[in-house]
mmCIF file of C-alpha atoms in Angstrom:
data_model
loop_
_atom_site.group_PDB
_atom_site.id
_atom_site.type_symbol
_atom_site.label_atom_id
_atom_site.label_comp_id
_atom_site.label_asym_id
_atom_site.label_seq_id
_atom_site.Cartn_x
_atom_site.Cartn_y
_atom_site.Cartn_z
ATOM 1 C CA MET A 1 67.520 127.472 -4.103
ATOM 2 C CA ARG A 2 66.092 127.337 -0.450
ATOM 3 C CA LEU A 3 67.573 130.754 0.246
ATOM 4 C CA LEU A 4 66.344 132.399 -3.004
ATOM 5 C CA VAL A 5 62.768 131.211 -2.623
ATOM 6 C CA GLY A 6 62.768 132.344 1.082
ATOM 7 C CA THR A 7 64.087 135.577 -0.070
ATOM 8 C CA LEU A 8 61.402 135.925 -2.685
ATOM 9 C CA VAL A 9 58.564 134.997 -0.352
ATOM 10 C CA LEU A 10 59.975 137.521 2.187
ATOM 11 C CA ALA A 11 60.089 140.274 -0.440
ATOM 12 C CA ALA A 12 56.476 139.593 -1.387
ATOM 13 C CA ALA A 13 55.294 139.781 2.217
ATOM 14 C CA LEU A 14 57.155 143.039 2.800
ATOM 15 C CA SER A 15 55.638 144.514 -0.283
ATOM 16 C CA ALA A 16 52.156 143.661 0.831
ATOM 17 C CA GLN A 17 52.962 145.323 4.295
ATOM 18 C CA SER A 18 53.957 148.800 2.944
ATOM 19 C CA PRO A 19 55.973 150.274 0.147
ATOM 20 C CA ASN A 20 59.632 149.605 -0.007
ATOM 21 C CA PRO A 21 61.754 152.521 1.072
ATOM 22 C CA PRO A 22 64.224 154.027 -1.622
ATOM 23 C CA ALA A 23 67.142 151.673 -1.869
ATOM 24 C CA ASP A 24 69.322 154.681 -2.158
ATOM 25 C CA ALA A 25 68.217 155.993 1.270
ATOM 26 C CA VAL A 26 68.839 152.748 2.943
ATOM 27 C CA ARG A 27 72.376 152.723 1.427
ATOM 28 C CA THR A 28 73.037 156.230 2.459
ATOM 29 C CA VAL A 29 71.933 155.535 6.119
ATOM 30 C CA VAL A 30 74.097 152.377 6.226
ATOM 31 C CA GLY A 31 77.088 154.329 4.842
ATOM 32 C CA ARG A 32 76.699 156.607 7.905
ATOM 33 C CA LEU A 33 77.861 153.788 10.333
ATOM 34 C CA ASP A 34 81.341 154.401 11.363
ATOM 35 C CA LEU A 35 83.925 151.774 12.210
ATOM 36 C CA VAL A 36 85.943 154.276 14.669
ATOM 37 C CA ARG A 37 82.662 154.983 16.574
ATOM 38 C CA TYR A 38 81.858 151.156 16.778
ATOM 39 C CA LYS A 39 85.375 150.563 18.395
ATOM 40 C CA ALA A 40 84.808 153.411 20.711
ATOM 41 C CA HIS A 41 81.532 152.087 21.973
ATOM 42 C CA ILE A 42 83.245 148.958 22.828
ATOM 43 C CA LYS A 43 86.195 150.766 24.579
ATOM 44 C CA GLY A 44 83.520 152.720 26.530
ATOM 45 C CA LEU A 45 81.784 149.708 27.949
ATOM 46 C CA SER A 46 85.107 147.964 28.618
ATOM 47 C CA GLN A 47 86.116 150.677 31.061
ATOM 48 C CA PHE A 48 83.587 149.230 33.423
ATOM 49 C CA GLY A 49 85.364 145.824 33.467
ATOM 50 C CA ASP A 50 83.061 142.570 33.118
ATOM 51 C CA ARG A 51 79.892 144.349 34.400
ATOM 52 C CA MET A 52 78.544 141.468 36.452
ATOM 53 C CA GLN A 53 75.029 141.764 37.698
ATOM 54 C CA GLY A 54 74.514 143.425 41.103
ATOM 55 C CA THR A 55 78.044 145.243 41.167
ATOM 56 C CA GLU A 56 78.909 148.752 41.012
ATOM 57 C CA ARG A 57 80.385 147.928 37.554
ATOM 58 C CA ASN A 58 77.087 146.972 36.292
ATOM 59 C CA ARG A 59 75.370 149.976 37.597
ATOM 60 C CA GLY A 60 77.974 152.389 36.160
ATOM 61 C CA ALA A 61 77.523 150.734 32.672
ATOM 62 C CA ILE A 62 73.843 151.120 32.758
ATOM 63 C CA ALA A 63 74.482 154.881 33.545
ATOM 64 C CA TRP A 64 76.823 155.294 30.691
ATOM 65 C CA LEU A 65 74.369 153.512 28.266
ATOM 66 C CA ASP A 66 71.762 155.775 29.488
ATOM 67 C CA LYS A 67 73.883 158.707 28.865
ATOM 68 C CA GLN A 68 74.995 157.732 25.301
ATOM 69 C CA LEU A 69 71.394 157.061 24.078
ATOM 70 C CA ALA A 70 70.683 160.612 25.395
ATOM 71 C CA SER A 71 73.678 161.999 23.411
ATOM 72 C CA PHE A 72 72.240 160.666 20.384
ATOM 73 C CA GLY A 73 69.028 162.763 20.645
ATOM 74 C CA TYR A 74 66.719 160.396 22.327
ATOM 75 C CA THR A 75 64.458 162.149 24.855
ATOM 76 C CA ASN A 76 62.766 158.964 25.859
ATOM 77 C CA VAL A 77 65.637 156.903 27.537
ATOM 78 C CA GLN A 78 63.982 154.692 30.079
ATOM 79 C CA ARG A 79 65.061 152.291 32.686
ATOM 80 C CA HIS A 80 63.105 148.897 33.176
ATOM 81 C CA PRO A 81 63.642 148.034 36.823
ATOM 82 C CA TYR A 82 63.127 144.417 38.029
ATOM 83 C CA MET A 83 64.298 141.971 40.775
ATOM 84 C CA SER A 84 66.779 139.199 40.159
ATOM 85 C CA GLY A 85 66.324 137.152 43.315
ATOM 86 C CA SER A 86 66.727 139.807 46.110
ATOM 87 C CA VAL A 87 68.962 142.092 43.853
ATOM 88 C CA PRO A 88 67.527 145.102 42.101
ATOM 89 C CA LEU A 89 68.650 145.279 38.343
ATOM 90 C CA GLU A 90 67.662 147.299 35.432
ATOM 91 C CA ASN A 91 67.475 147.119 31.541
ATOM 92 C CA VAL A 92 67.900 150.522 29.801
ATOM 93 C CA TYR A 93 66.307 151.334 26.361
ATOM 94 C CA ALA A 94 65.366 154.115 23.945
ATOM 95 C CA THR A 95 63.031 154.292 21.190
ATOM 96 C CA LYS A 96 63.033 155.624 17.499
ATOM 97 C CA ILE A 97 59.166 156.527 16.915
ATOM 98 C CA GLY A 98 57.771 155.615 13.608
ATOM 99 C CA THR A 99 56.306 158.228 11.561
ATOM 100 C CA THR A 100 53.445 156.208 9.843
ATOM 101 C CA ASN A 101 53.084 153.012 12.098
ATOM 102 C CA PRO A 102 54.476 154.015 15.564
ATOM 103 C CA GLY A 103 52.352 151.376 17.330
ATOM 104 C CA GLU A 104 54.477 148.753 15.497
ATOM 105 C CA MET A 105 58.072 147.958 16.690
ATOM 106 C CA TYR A 106 61.267 146.047 16.064
ATOM 107 C CA ILE A 107 63.551 145.293 19.126
ATOM 108 C CA VAL A 108 67.119 145.572 18.338
ATOM 109 C CA SER A 109 69.153 144.395 21.519
ATOM 110 C CA ALA A 110 72.177 143.012 23.221
ATOM 111 C CA HIS A 111 73.293 142.136 26.697
ATOM 112 C CA MET A 112 75.333 144.789 28.714
ATOM 113 C CA ASP A 113 76.424 142.318 31.599
ATOM 114 C CA GLY A 114 79.363 139.971 31.434
ATOM 115 C CA ARG A 115 81.575 137.736 33.416
ATOM 116 C CA GLY A 116 85.015 136.342 33.671
ATOM 117 C CA GLY A 117 86.891 139.158 35.287
ATOM 118 C CA GLY A 118 88.078 140.768 32.157
ATOM 119 C CA GLU A 119 86.361 143.649 30.171
ATOM 120 C CA ALA A 120 83.684 141.445 28.516
ATOM 121 C CA ALA A 121 84.732 143.323 25.395
ATOM 122 C CA ASP A 122 83.506 140.687 23.035
ATOM 123 C CA ASP A 123 80.745 139.201 25.334
ATOM 124 C CA ASP A 124 78.964 141.268 24.903
ATOM 125 C CA GLY A 125 80.471 144.809 24.460
ATOM 126 C CA SER A 126 80.703 144.077 20.749
ATOM 127 C CA GLY A 127 76.894 143.367 20.489
ATOM 128 C CA CYS A 128 76.179 146.424 22.552
ATOM 129 C CA ALA A 129 78.356 148.531 20.229
ATOM 130 C CA VAL A 130 76.299 147.260 17.281
ATOM 131 C CA VAL A 131 73.078 148.427 18.974
ATOM 132 C CA LEU A 132 74.539 151.749 20.043
ATOM 133 C CA GLU A 133 75.876 152.465 16.552
ATOM 134 C CA LEU A 134 72.443 151.782 15.130
ATOM 135 C CA ALA A 135 70.792 153.894 17.719
ATOM 136 C CA ARG A 136 73.269 156.610 16.729
ATOM 137 C CA VAL A 137 72.573 156.576 13.053
ATOM 138 C CA LEU A 138 68.740 156.214 13.475
ATOM 139 C CA GLY A 139 68.737 159.032 15.707
ATOM 140 C CA MET A 140 70.006 161.540 13.217
ATOM 141 C CA PRO A 141 67.390 164.364 12.624
ATOM 142 C CA ASP A 142 66.959 163.513 8.998
ATOM 143 C CA VAL A 143 66.493 159.808 9.493
ATOM 144 C CA GLN A 144 62.949 158.656 9.582
ATOM 145 C CA THR A 145 61.548 155.135 10.152
ATOM 146 C CA ASN A 146 57.788 154.154 9.276
ATOM 147 C CA ARG A 147 57.767 151.663 12.028
ATOM 148 C CA SER A 148 59.280 152.140 15.527
ATOM 149 C CA VAL A 149 62.616 150.603 16.664
ATOM 150 C CA ARG A 150 63.609 150.117 20.151
ATOM 151 C CA PHE A 151 67.216 149.785 21.367
ATOM 152 C CA ILE A 152 67.287 147.616 24.448
ATOM 153 C CA PHE A 153 70.456 146.623 26.590
ATOM 154 C CA TRP A 154 69.404 143.656 28.775
ATOM 155 C CA ASN A 155 70.730 142.901 32.210
ATOM 156 C CA ASN A 156 71.923 139.558 33.476
ATOM 157 C CA GLU A 157 71.964 137.487 30.392
ATOM 158 C CA GLU A 158 74.907 135.556 32.138
ATOM 159 C CA PHE A 159 73.170 134.045 34.947
ATOM 160 C CA GLY A 160 69.537 133.406 33.861
ATOM 161 C CA MET A 161 68.721 135.944 31.195
ATOM 162 C CA ASP A 162 66.134 137.459 33.596
ATOM 163 C CA GLY A 163 66.382 140.983 32.155
ATOM 164 C CA SER A 164 64.963 139.921 28.816
ATOM 165 C CA GLY A 165 62.735 137.290 30.414
ATOM 166 C CA THR A 166 60.973 139.830 32.952
ATOM 167 C CA TYR A 167 60.600 142.463 30.031
ATOM 168 C CA ALA A 168 59.057 139.603 27.721
ATOM 169 C CA SER A 169 56.599 138.391 30.556
ATOM 170 C CA GLU A 170 55.733 141.950 31.770
ATOM 171 C CA ARG A 171 55.230 143.719 28.394
ATOM 172 C CA ALA A 172 53.921 140.847 26.112
ATOM 173 C CA PRO A 173 50.314 141.346 27.398
ATOM 174 C CA LEU A 174 50.553 145.161 27.024
ATOM 175 C CA GLN A 175 51.329 144.895 23.255
ATOM 176 C CA GLY A 176 49.191 147.242 21.325
ATOM 177 C CA THR A 177 48.370 149.732 24.209
ATOM 178 C CA ALA A 178 49.923 153.041 24.817
ATOM 179 C CA ALA A 179 52.351 151.320 27.108
ATOM 180 C CA GLU A 180 53.999 148.959 24.640
ATOM 181 C CA PRO A 181 54.004 148.921 20.723
ATOM 182 C CA LYS A 182 53.174 145.667 18.897
ATOM 183 C CA TRP A 183 56.272 143.578 18.448
ATOM 184 C CA LEU A 184 57.250 142.686 14.946
ATOM 185 C CA GLY A 185 60.442 141.042 15.627
ATOM 186 C CA VAL A 186 63.462 140.892 18.009
ATOM 187 C CA ILE A 187 67.079 140.825 16.722
ATOM 188 C CA GLN A 188 69.765 140.112 19.379
ATOM 189 C CA HIS A 189 73.390 140.721 19.008
ATOM 190 C CA ASP A 190 75.821 138.498 21.317
ATOM 191 C CA MET A 191 79.424 138.046 20.651
ATOM 192 C CA MET A 192 80.209 139.748 17.334
ATOM 193 C CA MET A 193 84.064 139.835 16.692
ATOM 194 C CA PHE A 194 85.816 136.533 16.848
ATOM 195 C CA ASP A 195 85.732 134.102 14.086
ATOM 196 C CA HIS A 196 89.122 132.446 13.933
ATOM 197 C CA GLY A 197 88.102 129.035 12.809
ATOM 198 C CA MET A 198 87.439 125.859 14.622
ATOM 199 C CA PRO A 199 89.888 125.147 16.408
ATOM 200 C CA PRO A 200 90.627 128.827 16.606
ATOM 201 C CA GLY A 201 93.683 130.100 15.110
ATOM 202 C CA PRO A 202 95.695 133.223 15.974
ATOM 203 C CA LYS A 203 94.116 135.296 13.227
ATOM 204 C CA GLN A 204 90.546 135.490 11.628
ATOM 205 C CA SER A 205 89.570 132.772 9.644
ATOM 206 C CA ALA A 206 89.539 133.199 5.735
ATOM 207 C CA ASN A 207 86.072 131.778 5.922
ATOM 208 C CA ALA A 208 84.830 134.006 8.612
ATOM 209 C CA ASP A 209 81.059 134.559 8.540
ATOM 210 C CA ILE A 210 78.049 136.002 10.513
ATOM 211 C CA ASP A 211 75.819 133.382 12.035
ATOM 212 C CA ILE A 212 72.038 134.361 11.987
ATOM 213 C CA GLU A 213 70.035 131.888 14.082
ATOM 214 C CA TYR A 214 66.341 131.173 14.724
ATOM 215 C CA GLN A 215 64.881 128.400 16.883
ATOM 216 C CA ARG A 216 63.432 125.790 14.350
ATOM 217 C CA ASN A 217 61.136 124.030 17.100
ATOM 218 C CA SER A 218 59.615 127.309 18.561
ATOM 219 C CA ARG A 219 56.027 128.428 18.183
ATOM 220 C CA MET A 220 57.144 131.303 15.905
ATOM 221 C CA ALA A 221 59.839 129.595 13.928
ATOM 222 C CA ALA A 222 58.135 130.258 10.456
ATOM 223 C CA ASP A 223 58.080 134.184 11.123
ATOM 224 C CA SER A 224 61.543 133.941 12.716
ATOM 225 C CA ALA A 225 62.752 132.157 9.393
ATOM 226 C CA LYS A 226 61.561 134.991 7.476
ATOM 227 C CA LEU A 227 63.250 137.572 9.750
ATOM 228 C CA ALA A 228 66.537 135.601 9.471
ATOM 229 C CA GLU A 229 66.071 135.719 5.727
ATOM 230 C CA ALA A 230 65.695 139.429 5.705
ATOM 231 C CA LEU A 231 68.984 139.887 7.490
ATOM 232 C CA HIS A 232 70.530 137.308 5.237
ATOM 233 C CA ALA A 233 69.381 139.392 2.158
ATOM 234 C CA ALA A 234 70.672 142.675 3.644
ATOM 235 C CA ASN A 235 74.010 141.039 4.343
ATOM 236 C CA GLY A 236 74.550 140.220 0.796
ATOM 237 C CA THR A 237 73.819 143.811 -0.175
ATOM 238 C CA TYR A 238 75.449 145.866 2.304
ATOM 239 C CA ALA A 239 78.066 143.993 4.151
ATOM 240 C CA ARG A 240 81.468 142.600 3.499
ATOM 241 C CA TYR A 241 81.551 139.301 5.278
ATOM 242 C CA PRO A 242 79.021 136.651 4.333
ATOM 243 C CA ALA A 243 76.265 135.316 6.586
ATOM 244 C CA THR A 244 74.865 131.821 7.399
ATOM 245 C CA VAL A 245 71.388 131.120 8.620
ATOM 246 C CA GLY A 246 71.131 128.401 11.144
ATOM 247 C CA THR A 247 68.332 126.836 13.138
ATOM 248 C CA ASN A 248 69.502 126.434 16.760
ATOM 249 C CA MET A 249 69.279 129.852 18.619
ATOM 250 C CA ALA A 250 70.506 128.880 22.043
ATOM 251 C CA GLY A 251 72.055 130.635 25.020
ATOM 252 C CA THR A 252 71.037 134.426 24.465
ATOM 253 C CA ASP A 253 68.213 136.754 25.205
ATOM 254 C CA SER A 254 66.264 136.292 21.890
ATOM 255 C CA ILE A 255 65.082 132.817 23.298
ATOM 256 C CA ARG A 256 62.944 134.625 25.635
ATOM 257 C CA PHE A 257 60.850 135.898 22.774
ATOM 258 C CA GLU A 258 61.012 132.806 20.512
ATOM 259 C CA ASN A 259 57.344 131.733 21.213
ATOM 260 C CA LEU A 260 56.119 135.362 21.231
ATOM 261 C CA VAL A 261 57.446 136.910 17.978
ATOM 262 C CA ALA A 262 59.778 136.522 15.182
ATOM 263 C CA ALA A 263 63.291 136.265 17.032
ATOM 264 C CA VAL A 264 66.752 135.773 15.723
ATOM 265 C CA SER A 265 70.200 136.092 17.208
ATOM 266 C CA VAL A 266 73.211 137.526 15.331
ATOM 267 C CA ARG A 267 76.629 136.037 16.494
ATOM 268 C CA GLU A 268 80.083 135.578 15.402
ATOM 269 C CA ASN A 269 79.750 131.776 15.471
ATOM 270 C CA GLU A 270 77.010 129.164 16.067
ATOM 271 C CA ARG A 271 76.343 128.800 19.841
ATOM 272 C CA VAL A 272 76.150 124.999 20.305
ATOM 273 C CA ILE A 273 78.580 123.563 17.878
ATOM 274 C CA GLU A 274 81.239 126.374 17.843
ATOM 275 C CA ILE A 275 81.063 128.785 20.880
ATOM 276 C CA VAL A 276 80.242 126.168 23.453
ATOM 277 C CA ARG A 277 83.079 124.022 21.986
ATOM 278 C CA GLY A 278 85.781 126.477 22.329
ATOM 279 C CA SER A 279 85.646 128.625 19.064
ATOM 280 C CA ASN A 280 86.677 131.788 21.226
ATOM 281 C CA PRO A 281 89.313 131.209 23.919
ATOM 282 C CA ASN A 282 88.567 134.540 25.490
ATOM 283 C CA HIS A 283 84.859 133.510 26.114
ATOM 284 C CA HIS A 284 84.267 134.247 30.134
ATOM 285 C CA GLU A 285 87.893 134.637 30.561
ATOM 286 C CA PRO A 286 89.947 137.512 32.026
ATOM 287 C CA THR A 287 91.540 137.821 28.337
ATOM 288 C CA ASP A 288 88.211 139.226 26.945
ATOM 289 C CA LYS A 289 89.798 142.655 26.756
ATOM 290 C CA TYR A 290 89.579 145.390 24.244
ATOM 291 C CA GLU A 291 93.369 145.100 23.857
ATOM 292 C CA ASN A 292 93.335 141.541 22.751
ATOM 293 C CA TYR A 293 91.356 142.039 19.568
ATOM 294 C CA ALA A 294 92.690 142.921 16.365
ATOM 295 C CA GLU A 295 91.698 145.509 13.710
ATOM 296 C CA GLU A 296 90.110 142.731 11.593
ATOM 297 C CA ASP A 297 88.060 141.400 14.522
ATOM 298 C CA PHE A 298 86.582 144.819 15.030
ATOM 299 C CA ARG A 299 85.788 145.199 11.172
ATOM 300 C CA PHE A 300 84.153 141.740 11.477
ATOM 301 C CA GLY A 301 81.881 142.887 14.330
ATOM 302 C CA PHE A 302 80.961 146.253 12.514
ATOM 303 C CA ASN A 303 79.867 143.980 9.427
ATOM 304 C CA SER A 304 77.034 142.957 11.789
ATOM 305 C CA ALA A 305 75.925 146.582 12.171
ATOM 306 C CA GLN A 306 75.579 147.054 8.450
ATOM 307 C CA THR A 307 73.776 143.767 8.121
ATOM 308 C CA THR A 308 71.211 144.697 10.651
ATOM 309 C CA LEU A 309 70.665 148.180 9.553
ATOM 310 C CA GLY A 310 70.239 147.110 5.979
ATOM 311 C CA ALA A 311 67.407 144.777 7.010
ATOM 312 C CA LEU A 312 65.775 147.430 9.033
ATOM 313 C CA GLY A 313 66.020 149.650 6.134
ATOM 314 C CA GLN A 314 63.163 147.266 4.532
ATOM 315 C CA LEU A 315 61.498 146.055 7.694
ATOM 316 C CA ALA A 316 61.207 149.149 9.563
ATOM 317 C CA GLY A 317 61.089 151.431 6.447
ATOM 318 C CA ILE A 318 64.013 153.782 6.573
ATOM 319 C CA THR A 319 63.652 157.098 4.661
ATOM 320 C CA ILE A 320 65.679 160.371 4.544
ATOM 321 C CA ALA A 321 63.603 163.513 5.208
ATOM 322 C CA ARG A 322 64.238 166.287 2.588
ATOM 323 C CA SER A 323 65.688 169.445 3.866
ATOM 324 C CA ARG A 324 63.537 172.512 3.605
#
């Protein structure tokens, strides 16, 4: 009953904001997501190893992400440079400009760095692959969004989350200016592929589900709960695996925004009671390699791309331009 009421309240709020996009347009765009391409994105990032901050592996991955975004047709790919202690680092991002409300923006993000000496394929190549696949589909010439959507790859999540933290502190005061659209929400993707139960088994759990988290004790908890419910509703319509909404969004970049704007994280498992307690034996280990994940794991990660894009269909207002 709580989820039904929350979904009805959110639907009313969205209706008051703008007309709903045609459902068939959203379904068509979600249908353009491609599992083979999703896997290729993970494989592409895995070639750089764990991409630890300050290394050549990290710099090579940033350049690769920059190139991928440009290949999707984005002419506004940008680097966000900052200092992590004495080490220069960069976030990288591109923006789908809204057609009717370009000054309002959803941020869709993942962290591109990793650790452990492997390939950081799941943590967080899998989340970056979700963001890349959404950027690819929304970058298609006939796809339009009423509001802007920014695709951001954060640096150094693993040792301080200072990529997202610096962006949040520097850009929050600029919202509503030419330099930075107004933030409407942040959707972070971090570890997407491995739900083998607790304790983890050799194969995907029969009860595998996506965990959508917001922070219940944050300043923006009410708005974040509505954003989480939007993803939950989209999951039921556009995705195969179910989703669970939780209230303890810990240990990922979206916490840098939790007191500033509606913020959620999308993950394979709940951070505190599952991931921290060993739900993924590859977490921060040399075994976090592309080759160590099965087809069912990749399909599970791909499911989150369907969930987020379905939600953006309503939130950002996705439409398909008519051919002339």
